[in-house]
XYZ file of C-alpha atoms in Angstrom:
723
model
C 4.046 10.121 27.975
C 3.096 10.406 24.428
C -0.682 10.886 25.385
C -1.608 12.644 28.161
C -5.458 14.025 29.371
C -6.190 17.146 31.177
C -9.015 16.447 33.450
C -10.579 19.768 34.200
C -9.891 20.870 29.864
C -10.803 17.434 28.772
C -8.342 18.227 26.030
C -6.299 14.915 24.756
C -2.661 15.328 23.491
C -0.940 13.314 21.235
C 2.372 13.953 21.022
C 5.405 12.019 18.663
C 8.818 13.082 18.325
C 7.984 16.246 16.134
C 4.031 16.111 16.162
C 1.310 17.442 18.188
C -2.001 15.608 17.559
C -4.920 17.188 19.967
C -8.488 16.958 20.620
C -11.021 17.702 23.272
C -14.508 16.268 24.856
C -16.212 19.626 25.156
C -19.081 20.573 27.721
C -21.806 19.178 25.419
C -20.043 15.825 24.943
C -18.607 15.960 21.360
C -15.182 15.272 20.776
C -13.688 18.239 18.683
C -10.732 17.774 16.668
C -8.400 20.784 18.150
C -5.217 20.469 16.156
C -2.652 18.187 14.091
C 0.933 19.595 13.236
C 4.328 20.316 14.398
C 4.984 19.765 18.181
C 3.651 22.630 20.146
C 3.423 22.854 24.233
C 0.114 24.145 25.636
C -3.855 23.659 24.860
C -5.411 24.743 21.510
C -8.868 25.127 22.406
C -8.552 28.750 21.829
C -8.789 28.006 18.107
C -12.093 27.370 18.537
C -14.896 29.656 16.752
C -18.331 29.825 17.962
C -20.897 32.167 16.043
C -24.962 32.028 14.904
C -24.268 30.457 11.378
C -27.896 30.852 10.737
C -28.880 28.172 8.351
C -26.323 25.713 10.597
C -28.330 23.987 12.914
C -27.682 23.816 16.831
C -27.703 20.366 18.897
C -30.726 20.069 21.418
C -27.914 19.571 24.443
C -26.802 23.238 23.407
C -30.276 25.009 24.253
C -30.649 28.354 23.518
C -27.087 28.910 22.307
C -27.688 29.447 18.773
C -23.297 30.081 18.178
C -22.916 26.135 18.923
C -23.347 23.954 15.637
C -21.844 20.929 14.578
C -21.805 22.343 11.003
C -19.013 24.910 11.752
C -17.144 23.095 14.547
C -13.851 20.684 13.594
C -14.872 17.369 15.100
C -12.860 14.108 15.949
C -15.322 11.675 14.131
C -18.315 13.537 12.492
C -22.090 11.710 12.508
C -24.789 11.839 10.016
C -27.738 12.841 12.004
C -26.390 15.341 14.318
C -26.536 18.771 12.150
C -23.434 18.303 10.413
C -24.231 18.982 6.608
C -20.536 18.150 5.395
C -18.947 14.804 4.726
C -19.706 12.690 7.468
C -17.876 9.556 8.553
C -20.320 7.219 10.211
C -24.099 6.975 9.328
C -26.335 4.132 11.403
C -29.402 2.890 10.271
C -31.522 1.674 13.405
C -34.048 -0.632 13.712
C -36.777 1.985 13.269
C -35.333 2.790 9.427
C -33.714 6.305 11.073
C -30.420 7.133 10.210
C -29.073 8.679 12.794
C -25.916 8.091 15.216
C -25.074 11.455 17.873
C -22.291 9.741 19.775
C -20.557 12.299 22.686
C -18.227 11.236 24.573
C -18.520 8.797 27.841
C -15.128 7.541 29.096
C -11.619 6.677 27.700
C -8.380 4.551 28.487
C -4.555 5.282 28.002
C -2.466 2.186 28.027
C 1.066 1.364 27.079
C 1.711 -0.778 23.940
C -0.236 -0.483 20.398
C -3.543 -2.100 19.928
C -4.550 -5.329 17.780
C -7.331 -5.436 15.371
C -8.891 -8.724 15.515
C -9.094 -10.099 11.633
C -7.395 -7.649 9.827
C -3.935 -6.609 9.598
C -2.484 -3.282 11.433
C 1.260 -1.521 12.725
C 2.576 -3.736 14.964
C 4.681 -2.070 17.843
C 6.306 -3.636 20.764
C 4.954 -2.156 24.310
C 7.963 0.075 24.626
C 7.541 1.535 21.265
C 4.147 2.458 21.628
C 0.936 3.920 23.631
C -2.655 3.596 23.079
C -5.972 5.869 23.800
C -9.498 4.099 23.334
C -12.113 6.635 23.399
C -15.586 5.568 24.247
C -17.909 7.648 22.630
C -21.945 6.661 23.316
C -25.417 7.363 21.386
C -27.536 7.765 24.501
C -30.898 6.590 22.248
C -29.503 3.422 20.675
C -26.527 2.701 23.185
C -24.401 2.240 20.030
C -21.017 2.604 21.098
C -18.054 3.812 19.435
C -13.988 2.854 20.383
C -12.141 5.590 18.659
C -8.829 3.675 18.930
C -5.686 5.767 18.077
C -2.004 4.066 18.380
C 1.189 6.196 18.659
C 4.634 5.602 17.612
C 6.514 8.064 19.250
C 9.900 7.768 17.398
C 8.411 7.463 14.298
C 6.405 10.427 13.884
C 3.086 8.127 13.618
C -0.394 7.920 14.637
C -2.829 5.465 13.736
C -6.669 5.657 13.731
C -9.160 2.563 13.941
C -12.598 2.642 15.159
C -14.948 -0.310 16.656
C -18.746 -0.078 16.363
C -20.188 -2.226 19.168
C -24.067 -2.411 18.803
C -24.541 -2.318 23.064
C -28.298 -2.024 22.583
C -31.358 -3.947 22.547
C -32.306 -3.795 18.593
C -30.246 -4.745 15.829
C -28.644 -1.498 13.604
C -26.871 -1.383 10.437
C -23.540 0.202 9.325
C -24.193 1.962 6.342
C -20.967 4.031 6.754
C -17.713 4.024 8.777
C -14.645 5.716 7.950
C -11.558 5.265 9.793
C -9.914 8.686 10.640
C -10.760 12.173 10.010
C -9.082 15.406 9.968
C -10.714 18.983 10.430
C -8.671 22.166 10.025
C -10.088 25.295 11.122
C -7.988 27.323 8.145
C -5.312 26.731 5.457
C -5.109 26.378 1.811
C -4.295 22.527 0.556
C -3.893 20.598 -2.287
C -4.706 17.000 -2.441
C -2.126 14.694 -4.070
C -3.750 11.569 -5.337
C -2.453 8.519 -6.995
C -4.119 7.404 -9.835
C -4.110 4.778 -12.762
C -5.100 1.707 -14.386
C -3.813 -1.793 -15.113
C -0.113 -1.456 -16.353
C 0.083 2.037 -15.389
C -0.507 2.641 -11.745
C -0.171 5.161 -9.346
C 0.382 8.184 -11.438
C 0.936 11.397 -9.333
C -1.662 13.685 -9.403
C -1.678 17.308 -7.161
C -4.986 19.328 -7.032
C -6.476 22.082 -4.844
C -8.900 21.190 -2.445
C -11.867 23.626 -3.470
C -15.506 24.034 -2.408
C -16.925 21.015 -3.313
C -16.478 17.309 -2.064
C -13.443 15.169 -3.846
C -14.481 11.869 -3.771
C -11.559 9.050 -4.799
C -11.552 5.446 -3.954
C -12.520 1.897 -5.073
C -15.506 0.158 -5.564
C -14.057 -3.212 -7.505
C -13.460 -5.148 -4.127
C -9.742 -4.693 -4.136
C -7.795 -1.521 -3.392
C -7.543 -1.175 -6.957
C -5.196 0.156 -10.048
C -7.315 2.858 -10.348
C -6.564 4.497 -7.457
C -4.424 3.816 -4.465
C -5.452 3.862 -0.742
C -2.902 6.507 0.102
C -3.210 9.950 0.090
C -1.388 13.405 0.993
C -2.911 17.162 2.174
C -0.160 19.399 1.640
C 0.485 23.333 1.434
C 0.137 24.923 -1.706
C 3.873 25.812 -1.236
C 4.767 22.170 0.088
C 7.576 20.444 -2.377
C 9.900 17.511 -1.892
C 12.411 19.554 0.724
C 10.244 21.929 2.504
C 6.415 22.499 3.871
C 3.771 20.821 5.347
C 2.090 17.457 4.728
C -0.208 15.279 6.173
C -0.300 11.233 5.008
C -3.234 9.029 5.301
C -2.590 5.542 4.100
C -5.196 2.848 4.629
C -4.284 -0.359 5.791
C -7.161 -2.579 4.043
C -7.083 -4.083 0.678
C -10.490 -4.013 -0.398
C -13.136 -0.799 -1.132
C -12.213 2.474 0.492
C -13.301 6.103 0.262
C -11.361 9.057 0.727
C -13.168 12.387 0.471
C -12.152 16.075 0.589
C -13.708 19.573 0.516
C -13.687 23.418 1.959
C -16.625 23.991 3.357
C -18.479 27.059 3.171
C -16.603 28.370 5.946
C -13.181 27.594 3.807
C -12.263 24.848 6.812
C -11.315 21.900 5.332
C -12.239 18.194 6.110
C -10.410 14.879 4.471
C -11.665 11.675 5.450
C -10.741 7.881 5.022
C -12.367 4.848 5.422
C -14.519 2.433 3.798
C -16.611 3.379 0.976
C -20.288 3.764 1.223
C -21.332 1.657 -1.802
C -21.816 -1.525 -1.754
C -21.979 -1.702 1.900
C -24.213 -2.256 4.723
C -23.198 -4.237 7.711
C -26.203 -5.663 10.132
C -24.869 -5.535 13.906
C -27.269 -7.893 16.055
C -27.392 -6.395 19.774
C -23.999 -7.496 21.121
C -22.124 -7.407 17.661
C -19.245 -5.002 17.138
C -17.912 -4.279 13.666
C -14.110 -3.213 13.393
C -13.060 -0.593 10.449
C -9.497 -1.455 9.212
C -6.643 1.154 10.228
C -5.313 4.479 8.793
C -2.046 5.814 9.403
C -1.477 9.337 9.565
C 2.020 10.876 9.924
C 3.016 14.692 9.257
C 5.928 16.687 8.752
C 7.235 20.384 7.967
C 10.129 18.749 6.207
C 8.197 18.499 3.066
C 7.226 15.269 1.251
C 10.561 13.330 1.023
C 10.627 13.377 4.737
C 6.818 12.098 4.922
C 7.782 9.294 2.617
C 10.682 8.266 4.781
C 8.620 8.008 7.701
C 6.093 5.741 6.087
C 8.601 3.574 4.383
C 10.265 3.479 8.454
C 6.670 2.452 9.261
C 5.866 -0.266 6.818
C 9.361 -1.817 6.942
C 9.232 -2.045 10.858
C 5.784 -2.272 11.861
C 3.600 -3.550 8.872
C 5.695 -6.406 6.829
C 6.553 -9.100 9.223
C 8.547 -12.297 8.706
C 12.409 -13.325 8.087
C 12.790 -11.689 4.893
C 11.763 -8.132 5.615
C 15.325 -6.851 6.283
C 17.149 -9.423 4.897
C 18.849 -9.954 1.239
C 16.251 -11.203 -0.802
C 16.799 -14.069 -3.577
C 16.888 -12.625 -7.234
C 14.493 -15.098 -9.217
C 14.172 -15.308 -13.035
C 10.026 -15.738 -13.833
C 8.881 -17.807 -16.749
C 5.873 -16.083 -17.914
C 7.447 -14.140 -20.302
C 10.154 -16.479 -21.051
C 7.418 -19.165 -22.148
C 3.654 -17.748 -21.242
C 1.646 -20.763 -20.800
C 3.982 -22.629 -23.593
C 6.265 -24.933 -21.015
C 6.955 -28.341 -19.790
C 8.949 -29.499 -17.019
C 12.223 -29.385 -19.211
C 11.732 -25.671 -19.990
C 11.793 -24.560 -16.380
C 14.848 -27.138 -15.748
C 16.652 -25.255 -18.814
C 15.371 -22.222 -17.313
C 17.643 -23.202 -14.030
C 20.574 -23.999 -15.736
C 20.534 -20.420 -17.560
C 19.986 -18.920 -14.466
C 22.412 -20.781 -12.633
C 24.761 -19.867 -15.258
C 24.357 -16.424 -15.052
C 24.386 -16.243 -11.042
C 20.370 -16.032 -10.667
C 18.805 -17.394 -7.242
C 15.543 -18.634 -7.872
C 13.005 -19.790 -11.029
C 9.631 -19.352 -10.479
C 6.883 -21.476 -12.454
C 4.646 -19.462 -13.240
C 0.623 -19.810 -14.573
C -0.158 -22.946 -16.856
C 1.348 -25.590 -14.370
C -2.255 -26.866 -13.170
C -5.226 -28.574 -14.471
C -5.770 -29.007 -18.056
C -4.240 -25.088 -17.786
C -2.792 -24.329 -21.289
C -4.418 -20.600 -21.425
C -6.557 -18.270 -19.347
C -9.641 -20.224 -20.382
C -9.691 -23.301 -17.779
C -9.045 -24.826 -14.365
C -8.669 -22.408 -11.932
C -9.436 -23.994 -9.020
C -8.035 -27.166 -9.632
C -4.696 -26.938 -7.941
C -3.392 -30.388 -8.900
C -0.189 -30.598 -10.936
C -0.438 -31.460 -14.606
C 1.998 -34.165 -14.179
C 1.682 -34.722 -18.188
C 2.760 -31.243 -19.050
C 5.143 -31.080 -16.616
C 6.860 -34.532 -17.777
C 6.545 -36.037 -13.747
C 5.657 -34.979 -10.706
C 6.295 -31.768 -8.724
C 8.568 -33.587 -6.705
C 10.765 -34.488 -8.984
C 10.666 -31.318 -10.618
C 11.957 -28.890 -7.936
C 14.738 -31.966 -7.327
C 15.828 -31.118 -10.764
C 15.792 -27.536 -10.367
C 17.314 -27.858 -6.816
C 20.217 -30.567 -8.249
C 21.094 -27.152 -10.638
C 21.678 -25.265 -7.547
C 18.551 -23.113 -8.154
C 15.898 -22.110 -5.700
C 12.224 -23.074 -6.762
C 9.068 -20.652 -6.991
C 5.559 -21.159 -7.962
C 2.638 -18.992 -9.045
C -1.020 -19.374 -7.680
C -4.532 -17.535 -8.001
C -6.075 -18.937 -5.041
C -9.242 -16.720 -4.965
C -10.236 -17.740 -8.488
C -11.902 -20.062 -10.252
C -12.400 -20.963 -13.967
C -16.229 -21.869 -15.098
C -14.150 -24.852 -16.875
C -12.909 -26.560 -14.072
C -13.525 -29.326 -11.915
C -13.935 -27.213 -8.702
C -16.903 -25.274 -10.484
C -18.841 -27.877 -11.782
C -18.701 -29.502 -8.709
C -19.630 -26.220 -6.218
C -21.028 -23.444 -8.367
C -22.601 -22.283 -5.557
C -18.664 -21.111 -4.064
C -18.332 -18.398 -6.862
C -19.686 -14.703 -6.332
C -22.672 -14.717 -8.111
C -25.935 -12.814 -7.575
C -28.528 -15.195 -7.426
C -30.942 -15.554 -10.628
C -28.423 -13.503 -12.743
C -25.392 -14.451 -15.149
C -22.399 -13.973 -13.482
C -20.402 -10.747 -15.284
C -17.018 -12.898 -16.462
C -13.603 -10.970 -16.639
C -10.757 -13.061 -17.798
C -13.113 -15.686 -18.364
C -13.346 -16.327 -14.746
C -14.929 -15.740 -11.818
C -14.138 -14.782 -7.796
C -14.844 -17.597 -5.261
C -16.325 -16.430 -2.250
C -13.994 -16.324 0.162
C -16.201 -14.798 2.922
C -17.085 -18.228 3.103
C -15.059 -20.534 5.779
C -15.670 -23.700 4.106
C -14.635 -22.160 0.534
C -11.494 -20.806 2.319
C -10.786 -23.999 3.854
C -11.023 -26.434 0.576
C -9.212 -24.248 -1.386
C -6.251 -24.405 1.615
C -6.139 -27.738 1.566
C -5.532 -27.815 -1.907
C -3.154 -25.232 -2.364
C -1.043 -26.846 0.935
C -1.070 -30.182 -0.625
C 1.079 -28.508 -3.503
C 3.077 -26.741 -1.231
C 4.012 -29.918 0.444
C 4.927 -31.645 -2.687
C 8.587 -29.988 -2.419
C 11.153 -27.377 -1.392
C 8.862 -24.289 -2.766
C 10.618 -21.242 -1.401
C 8.555 -18.661 -2.918
C 4.930 -17.791 -3.499
C 3.433 -15.335 -6.447
C 0.103 -14.734 -5.001
C -1.884 -13.418 -7.873
C -5.471 -12.079 -8.321
C -6.534 -11.412 -12.141
C -10.037 -9.596 -12.112
C -12.682 -6.811 -9.573
C -15.554 -8.482 -7.702
C -18.453 -7.384 -9.444
C -21.467 -9.912 -8.269
C -21.937 -8.642 -5.118
C -24.951 -10.229 -3.754
C -25.075 -9.029 -0.195
C -23.848 -5.811 1.247
C -21.257 -7.064 3.635
C -19.669 -9.269 1.394
C -17.105 -6.667 0.152
C -15.949 -6.675 3.838
C -15.726 -10.195 4.987
C -14.387 -11.214 1.586
C -11.116 -8.854 2.278
C -11.123 -10.699 5.859
C -11.249 -13.928 4.391
C -8.328 -12.917 1.945
C -6.388 -11.975 5.750
C -7.768 -15.177 7.379
C -5.985 -17.531 4.312
C -2.787 -15.558 4.198
C -2.468 -15.541 7.927
C -2.534 -19.757 8.028
C -0.367 -19.631 4.504
C 2.193 -17.446 6.122
C 2.148 -18.956 9.690
C 2.329 -22.895 8.554
C 4.879 -21.931 5.933
C 6.745 -19.029 7.485
C 10.008 -19.829 5.114
C 8.348 -19.063 1.940
C 8.559 -15.831 0.844
C 5.330 -14.675 -0.743
C 4.950 -11.627 -3.296
C 1.290 -10.441 -3.938
C 0.014 -9.502 -6.964
C -3.262 -8.394 -8.510
C -2.593 -8.211 -12.672
C 0.911 -6.195 -11.377
C -0.201 -3.503 -8.827
C -4.065 -3.901 -8.413
C -3.630 -4.430 -5.056
C -0.720 -2.937 -3.692
C -1.363 -1.491 0.214
C -0.382 -1.665 3.088
C -3.218 -4.501 4.148
C -1.234 -7.267 1.623
C 2.181 -6.058 2.946
C 1.150 -7.215 6.412
C 1.622 -10.656 4.912
C 3.402 -10.020 2.028
C 6.883 -8.045 1.886
C 6.935 -7.842 -1.590
C 3.983 -6.897 -4.314
C 4.626 -7.145 -8.011
C 4.442 -3.187 -8.462
C 2.640 -3.564 -12.142
C 2.361 -5.922 -15.240
C 4.290 -3.111 -17.033
C 7.823 -4.171 -17.333
C 8.732 -1.027 -19.516
C 11.502 0.746 -17.855
C 10.389 4.098 -18.833
C 7.169 3.418 -17.707
C 7.950 1.910 -14.744
C 10.571 5.354 -13.728
C 6.487 7.000 -13.433
C 4.975 4.115 -11.755
C 7.793 3.274 -9.258
C 7.598 7.190 -8.612
C 4.346 7.049 -7.633
C 4.288 4.101 -5.565
C 7.442 5.629 -3.474
C 5.625 8.017 -2.000
C 4.089 5.631 0.713
C 5.847 2.092 -0.013
C 9.549 1.439 0.365
C 11.910 0.260 -2.480
C 11.752 -3.034 -0.348
C 8.188 -3.742 -1.340
C 8.390 -3.115 -4.968
C 8.732 -6.240 -7.051
C 10.588 -4.590 -10.475
C 12.334 -7.013 -12.940
C 14.483 -6.595 -15.777
C 12.347 -7.818 -19.028
C 12.813 -8.622 -22.588
C 13.034 -6.147 -25.388
C 10.753 -4.947 -27.391
C 8.988 -4.664 -24.148
C 5.877 -7.133 -24.352
C 4.050 -4.634 -23.479
C 4.766 -1.286 -24.868
C 7.294 -2.316 -27.794
C 10.141 -0.060 -26.607
C 13.294 -0.952 -26.990
C 15.491 0.102 -24.209
C 19.498 -1.121 -23.224
C 19.944 -3.750 -20.900
C 21.882 -1.363 -18.672
C 18.910 0.896 -18.359
C 16.400 -1.561 -17.843
C 18.403 -2.327 -15.088
C 18.644 0.616 -13.208
C 14.947 0.797 -13.592
C 14.617 -2.839 -11.517
C 17.207 -1.795 -8.803
C 14.942 0.431 -7.617
C 12.955 -2.721 -6.452
C 13.335 -6.281 -5.111
C 15.123 -7.311 -8.292
C 15.067 -10.281 -10.733
C 14.344 -11.048 -14.432
C 11.360 -11.386 -16.696
C 12.860 -13.089 -20.161
C 14.083 -16.345 -21.718
C 18.059 -16.260 -20.742
C 18.547 -18.631 -23.738
C 17.749 -15.767 -26.211
C 20.706 -13.689 -25.222
C 23.784 -12.750 -26.826
C 27.050 -13.221 -25.199
C 27.495 -9.417 -24.434
C 24.059 -9.101 -22.802
C 24.688 -12.234 -20.115
C 27.871 -10.511 -19.500
C 26.078 -7.660 -18.611
C 23.465 -9.521 -16.685
C 26.476 -10.460 -14.538
C 27.456 -7.275 -14.080
C 24.463 -6.238 -13.112
C 23.798 -9.000 -10.752
C 27.028 -7.927 -8.922
C 26.157 -4.166 -8.716
C 23.162 -4.965 -7.220
C 24.219 -7.569 -4.352
C 26.773 -5.278 -4.055
C 24.313 -2.382 -3.031
C 21.030 -4.299 -2.162
C 21.337 -3.496 1.473
C 21.886 0.186 0.884
C 18.752 -0.046 -1.790
C 16.486 -1.998 0.901
C 17.362 -0.017 3.969
C 18.344 3.478 2.955
C 16.113 6.654 2.866
C 14.828 6.963 -0.507
C 14.778 10.384 -2.421
C 13.141 11.538 -5.436
C 15.679 13.626 -7.226
C 13.283 14.468 -10.644
C 9.806 14.542 -11.219
C 9.170 11.845 -14.397
C 6.120 13.596 -15.114
C 7.331 17.056 -15.821
C 11.059 16.233 -16.254
C 13.325 14.884 -19.080
C 15.069 12.149 -16.309
C 13.844 10.524 -13.841
C 16.504 10.497 -10.719
C 15.869 9.121 -7.572
C 19.011 7.996 -4.589
C 19.261 6.355 -1.890
C 21.246 7.069 1.783
C 22.576 5.441 4.424
C 21.652 5.946 7.585
C 24.864 7.013 8.905
C 25.380 9.304 5.511
C 28.753 7.163 4.398
C 27.430 5.936 1.471
C 24.471 7.025 -1.163
C 23.628 5.322 -4.927
C 22.243 7.712 -7.116
C 20.695 6.422 -10.366
C 18.961 8.492 -13.694
C 17.485 7.548 -16.603
C 16.951 9.993 -19.549
C 13.256 10.247 -20.900
C 14.114 12.089 -24.034
C 16.487 12.570 -26.644
C 17.440 16.171 -28.218
C 20.103 17.045 -30.483
C 22.520 20.020 -28.802
C 20.690 19.405 -25.564
C 21.780 21.768 -22.873
C 24.013 20.211 -20.091
C 22.008 17.950 -17.532
C 22.311 18.488 -13.385
C 21.296 16.148 -10.958
C 21.084 17.900 -7.396
C 21.472 15.388 -4.560
C 19.353 15.409 -1.396
C 20.511 13.669 2.424
C 24.673 14.090 2.371
C 26.418 15.364 5.134
C 27.258 18.897 4.538
C 30.623 18.735 5.777
C 31.791 15.913 4.172
C 33.691 14.787 0.983
C 32.236 12.084 -1.121
C 34.355 9.923 -3.620
C 32.630 8.514 -6.718
C 33.430 4.772 -7.122
C 34.062 4.451 -11.134
C 35.758 7.568 -11.820
C 37.435 8.475 -7.992
C 36.680 12.322 -8.131
C 36.078 13.488 -5.318
C 33.153 16.402 -4.223
C 32.156 18.233 -1.712
C 28.700 16.978 0.126
C 27.363 20.585 0.329
C 28.381 21.161 -3.705
C 26.702 17.707 -4.343
C 23.499 19.281 -2.660
C 23.673 22.930 -3.824
C 25.414 22.707 -7.321
C 24.439 19.173 -8.018
C 26.377 16.917 -10.381
C 26.876 16.714 -14.106
C 25.744 13.785 -15.833
C 27.459 12.365 -18.957
C 26.663 13.665 -22.493
C 24.176 11.305 -24.239
C 24.990 9.709 -27.149
C 21.725 7.200 -27.510
C 18.531 7.107 -26.348
C 17.143 6.306 -22.814
C 20.321 6.386 -21.144
C 20.881 5.297 -17.745
C 23.645 5.961 -14.833
C 24.253 4.858 -11.550
C 26.561 7.084 -9.253
C 27.951 5.250 -6.327
C 29.292 7.739 -3.509
C 31.547 6.860 -0.697
C 32.760 8.951 2.194
C 36.427 10.080 1.789
C 38.882 11.138 4.331
C 39.402 14.780 2.719
C 38.782 16.812 5.335
């Protein structure tokens, strides 16, 4: 069994293929965290350290024992008001205005299969793939119950955490803070790896020591945000890609979040993840419950690459859903950088003709097809087709595109409304605003209140009326601003649940439509959205050189198959940089692969290069999507960006390299490979050269001498019979 309980010691042990997680309901009833790390036998309560800590208080239940303090003991779910002065996971405001919850162990349940969460995305698993532990804690005064949920996916080395807060008392309470997972370490020196950024430059990896202070990162923007991603890694000081201990925490949620990490006065480390306590206070009447979103935990002592692969496998097999997850996806060309708002139906059809001639599968009609929208100042919410602009009905346009042998996709932004729109003029109260105040504008648009069912239902009806007009096979779902006018403290949470409700209905109604998430690019790139959309536009920045950094940071948690990545025109529309078609193609193949340009402006040589790219991608798309991913360099530090994917049986590999600098008389450059079979030989497809697997991983492979700036290389290797 993956979950066991010792009734004598009251120790819970959660075991995966390579890890052990252990906690104890002690004599006082408090749930203490004992251990999380490499798989081990036995019980770890001997690690607990008791001493008279002076200013660290003692719970009343400890009597005269001054050595028992929750301010020094490792806890599974620390709460404000118990004498623990460190970061706390829970804060309950009671009916009398006091802020205190003193949860103690009552009972537990162990069951086959994985728990589910009502209204929220979660890690899915078949009954034979997982086990669930539910531990019930209760405050003896208010009768507030905490249902701590643990899902154990043994083969995947994954443990999930969530909390359901139930008001089993008679008086109302308010949840003012609800983290989903806390890890307490009694000793050790750690680094915190986080992923910061901004619009068009998301998920930059940054590593910093956990020190004697509280480090807080998160989002108060209403989305997981461009600024911080809801995934962090706690790593040993010497941990690198290939060795060392590291713990991952990934939030399965698309709204505001908070990560807190601190080293306390006794050099113990606490890290926790969950909902932010800013712009949040959730009322619970008697009998009501609140569900905290899920955190995915994973650990390895084999380095960062292994940790990433564990998350990639979990997301691909237990988060993403639908027919496209493990299938070859259409290569698309998007109209945005090809035409922006300046297009007609004939423009889209001409794009389809060009796409067909090149071998591209799909054309996506981006922003500008509805209402009177010819710029970004109007018409959001007016989801009816501008037939005058398109020169006919959407049905006719889709038929014309399909007649060229090309699939059709469309852009939508359901969560937004323009003040210059019929919808806003009819229902201004449907926008999120603070009563009595003028709203904050962003991109000259407001946010619809998706916490309200009547709003969601009306927008859903309008979107379905559009999608039902023809053979739409792809949706790009965008969301182009942050939430600012928070009129009530429950809105940020209920809004995200409303978005999930909308997506749940949409995917159920249109199971054959591929949906790509987007929020100004990567502003909502998280596991919560991936539950509904198996790919997300990685960034609005399509510059191949910048993308090496963006996609590098993204890869620590998210699989290549989830990263929307396209070849765009040069000079690049975001940076002005000029790179070769080949270099842009190599960068985009570390993603879903597509195009963001106008083929009519390309010369014959460039079109031939696109055809060659498509042939290369289609030959290796399954390997790229399903293979184990390895980072071979750090583009924030090294002169080149390099990565590779290796098939599960180690018989094939594809290595990608992009030079980031150009120098006169440079030293030779070598790339050391990973994941190969040591005793095997591998033949390079282009040159026919044969290399020993061990040599590729020890000495590496020599890159060609550079003759131009930003050169890129792809090296395809297959196992050869040369033993």
